[in-house]
Amino acid sequence: MKKILLLSLVLLSFACKNKEAEPFGKQEITIDSEGMPASNQKPEELGEVIFNGKGNCTACHKVETKLIGPSVQEIAKIYKDKNSDIIKFLKGEGEPIVDPSQYEVMKANFAITKAMSDEELKALEAYIYSR
């Protein structure tokens, strides 16, 4: 019985020491219950996480160059110049103003963007404008 108890304590102590020390200066990202970064991040940071992850935006958009869709910089410039609403477009309620020829491709992704919260859409917009 003592051997089993001792063995259990040894295994438990090794399990508790499993976490490695992180390098100095590494940014900590807190994850909420839905697997998304917690809202203590700047909107641009949250937007970048969404753009590169949940939003699947990188499948068609790059920051500086056109891939399938226009670049993030081009999107930001046109929306700023025309004083248009990116969030309205991502909700499927706005007209395509950047590259209407790619609108049908983008429409398929509205299922993703329509499911996003207003906070997530605002963060995505903030990321786009920050590039």
Short mmCIF file of C-alpha atoms in Angstrom, two decimals:
data_model
loop_
_atom_site.label_atom_id
_atom_site.label_comp_id
_atom_site.label_asym_id
_atom_site.label_seq_id
_atom_site.Cartn_x
_atom_site.Cartn_y
_atom_site.Cartn_z
CA MET A 1 0.00 0.00 0.00
CA LYS A 2 2.84 2.38 0.89
CA LYS A 3 4.51 1.64 -2.45
CA ILE A 4 1.35 2.53 -4.37
CA LEU A 5 0.97 5.78 -2.43
CA LEU A 6 4.62 6.69 -2.98
CA LEU A 7 4.41 5.87 -6.68
CA SER A 8 1.26 8.00 -7.01
CA LEU A 9 2.97 10.97 -5.33
CA VAL A 10 6.00 10.68 -7.63
CA LEU A 11 3.81 10.54 -10.74
CA LEU A 12 1.75 13.46 -9.51
CA SER A 13 4.85 15.57 -8.89
CA PHE A 14 6.11 14.91 -12.42
CA ALA A 15 2.73 15.81 -13.89
CA CYS A 16 2.75 19.14 -12.06
CA LYS A 17 6.23 20.01 -13.40
CA ASN A 18 5.14 19.41 -17.01
CA LYS A 19 4.83 23.11 -17.88
CA GLU A 20 8.00 24.63 -19.34
CA ALA A 21 9.13 28.14 -18.51
CA GLU A 22 8.38 30.54 -21.39
CA PRO A 23 11.10 32.78 -22.77
CA PHE A 24 11.36 36.29 -21.40
CA GLY A 25 9.23 38.83 -23.24
CA LYS A 26 6.91 36.35 -24.92
CA GLN A 27 3.43 37.81 -25.32
CA GLU A 28 0.79 35.89 -23.42
CA ILE A 29 -2.53 35.35 -25.15
CA THR A 30 -5.41 34.41 -22.91
CA ILE A 31 -8.00 32.11 -24.49
CA ASP A 32 -11.67 32.36 -23.56
CA SER A 33 -14.16 29.51 -23.29
CA GLU A 34 -14.91 29.58 -27.04
CA GLY A 35 -11.26 29.09 -27.98
CA MET A 36 -10.84 32.73 -28.97
CA PRO A 37 -8.37 35.18 -27.45
CA ALA A 38 -9.80 36.99 -24.45
CA SER A 39 -10.96 40.55 -24.93
CA ASN A 40 -8.06 42.07 -22.96
CA GLN A 41 -6.23 42.36 -26.28
CA LYS A 42 -6.20 45.41 -28.48
CA PRO A 43 -8.83 45.17 -31.23
CA GLU A 44 -6.10 45.02 -33.90
CA GLU A 45 -4.49 42.03 -32.17
CA LEU A 46 -7.79 40.19 -31.84
CA GLY A 47 -8.55 41.04 -35.47
CA GLU A 48 -5.24 39.58 -36.59
CA VAL A 49 -5.96 36.34 -34.71
CA ILE A 50 -9.40 36.15 -36.35
CA PHE A 51 -7.99 37.04 -39.80
CA ASN A 52 -5.35 34.32 -39.58
CA GLY A 53 -7.54 31.73 -37.85
CA LYS A 54 -11.30 31.55 -37.42
CA GLY A 55 -12.03 33.93 -40.29
CA ASN A 56 -9.95 31.93 -42.76
CA CYS A 57 -9.23 35.25 -44.51
CA THR A 58 -5.66 34.27 -45.39
CA ALA A 59 -7.01 31.70 -47.83
CA CYS A 60 -7.77 34.59 -50.22
CA HIS A 61 -6.15 37.75 -48.82
CA LYS A 62 -2.56 38.77 -48.08
CA VAL A 63 -1.55 42.03 -46.43
CA GLU A 64 0.43 43.60 -49.27
CA THR A 65 -0.35 41.58 -52.39
CA LYS A 66 -3.41 40.33 -54.25
CA LEU A 67 -3.91 36.59 -53.93
CA ILE A 68 -7.41 35.48 -54.88
CA GLY A 69 -8.99 38.55 -53.35
CA PRO A 70 -7.57 42.05 -53.02
CA SER A 71 -4.81 42.79 -50.52
CA VAL A 72 -5.69 43.98 -47.03
CA GLN A 73 -3.97 47.29 -47.77
CA GLU A 74 -6.07 47.79 -50.91
CA ILE A 75 -9.26 46.97 -49.01
CA ALA A 76 -8.40 49.44 -46.25
CA LYS A 77 -7.50 52.20 -48.71
CA ILE A 78 -10.68 51.88 -50.76
CA TYR A 79 -12.97 51.65 -47.73
CA LYS A 80 -11.27 54.72 -46.21
CA ASP A 81 -11.39 56.69 -49.47
CA LYS A 82 -15.07 55.90 -50.04
CA ASN A 83 -15.97 56.22 -46.34
CA SER A 84 -17.66 52.81 -46.54
CA ASP A 85 -18.52 50.25 -43.88
CA ILE A 86 -16.45 47.04 -43.87
CA ILE A 87 -18.59 45.50 -41.12
CA LYS A 88 -21.78 46.01 -43.12
CA PHE A 89 -20.13 44.24 -46.07
CA LEU A 90 -18.92 41.35 -43.88
CA LYS A 91 -22.46 40.91 -42.59
CA GLY A 92 -23.56 40.48 -46.21
CA GLU A 93 -25.48 43.76 -46.15
CA GLY A 94 -23.19 45.96 -48.25
CA GLU A 95 -22.27 46.18 -51.90
CA PRO A 96 -18.83 44.99 -53.07
CA ILE A 97 -16.73 48.08 -53.74
CA VAL A 98 -13.15 46.79 -53.87
CA ASP A 99 -13.26 44.00 -56.48
CA PRO A 100 -16.84 43.24 -57.54
CA SER A 101 -15.60 40.50 -59.90
CA GLN A 102 -14.61 38.43 -56.83
CA TYR A 103 -17.91 38.98 -55.00
CA GLU A 104 -19.28 35.49 -55.72
CA VAL A 105 -16.15 33.94 -54.19
CA MET A 106 -16.47 36.15 -51.11
CA LYS A 107 -20.18 35.36 -50.70
CA ALA A 108 -19.28 31.81 -49.79
CA ASN A 109 -17.39 33.15 -46.77
CA PHE A 110 -20.30 35.18 -45.43
CA ALA A 111 -21.35 32.07 -43.49
CA ILE A 112 -18.20 32.59 -41.42
CA THR A 113 -18.40 36.37 -41.05
CA LYS A 114 -22.16 36.44 -40.35
CA ALA A 115 -21.58 34.08 -37.42
CA MET A 116 -19.05 36.46 -35.85
CA SER A 117 -19.97 38.72 -32.96
CA ASP A 118 -19.98 42.51 -33.37
CA GLU A 119 -16.81 42.62 -31.25
CA GLU A 120 -15.07 40.18 -33.60
CA LEU A 121 -16.17 42.11 -36.70
CA LYS A 122 -14.97 45.40 -35.18
CA ALA A 123 -11.65 43.76 -34.32
CA LEU A 124 -11.32 42.43 -37.88
CA GLU A 125 -12.06 45.91 -39.22
CA ALA A 126 -9.47 47.44 -36.85
CA TYR A 127 -6.87 44.94 -38.05
CA ILE A 128 -7.59 45.72 -41.71
CA TYR A 129 -7.28 49.48 -41.09
CA SER A 130 -4.05 48.98 -39.11
CA ARG A 131 -2.23 47.41 -42.04
#
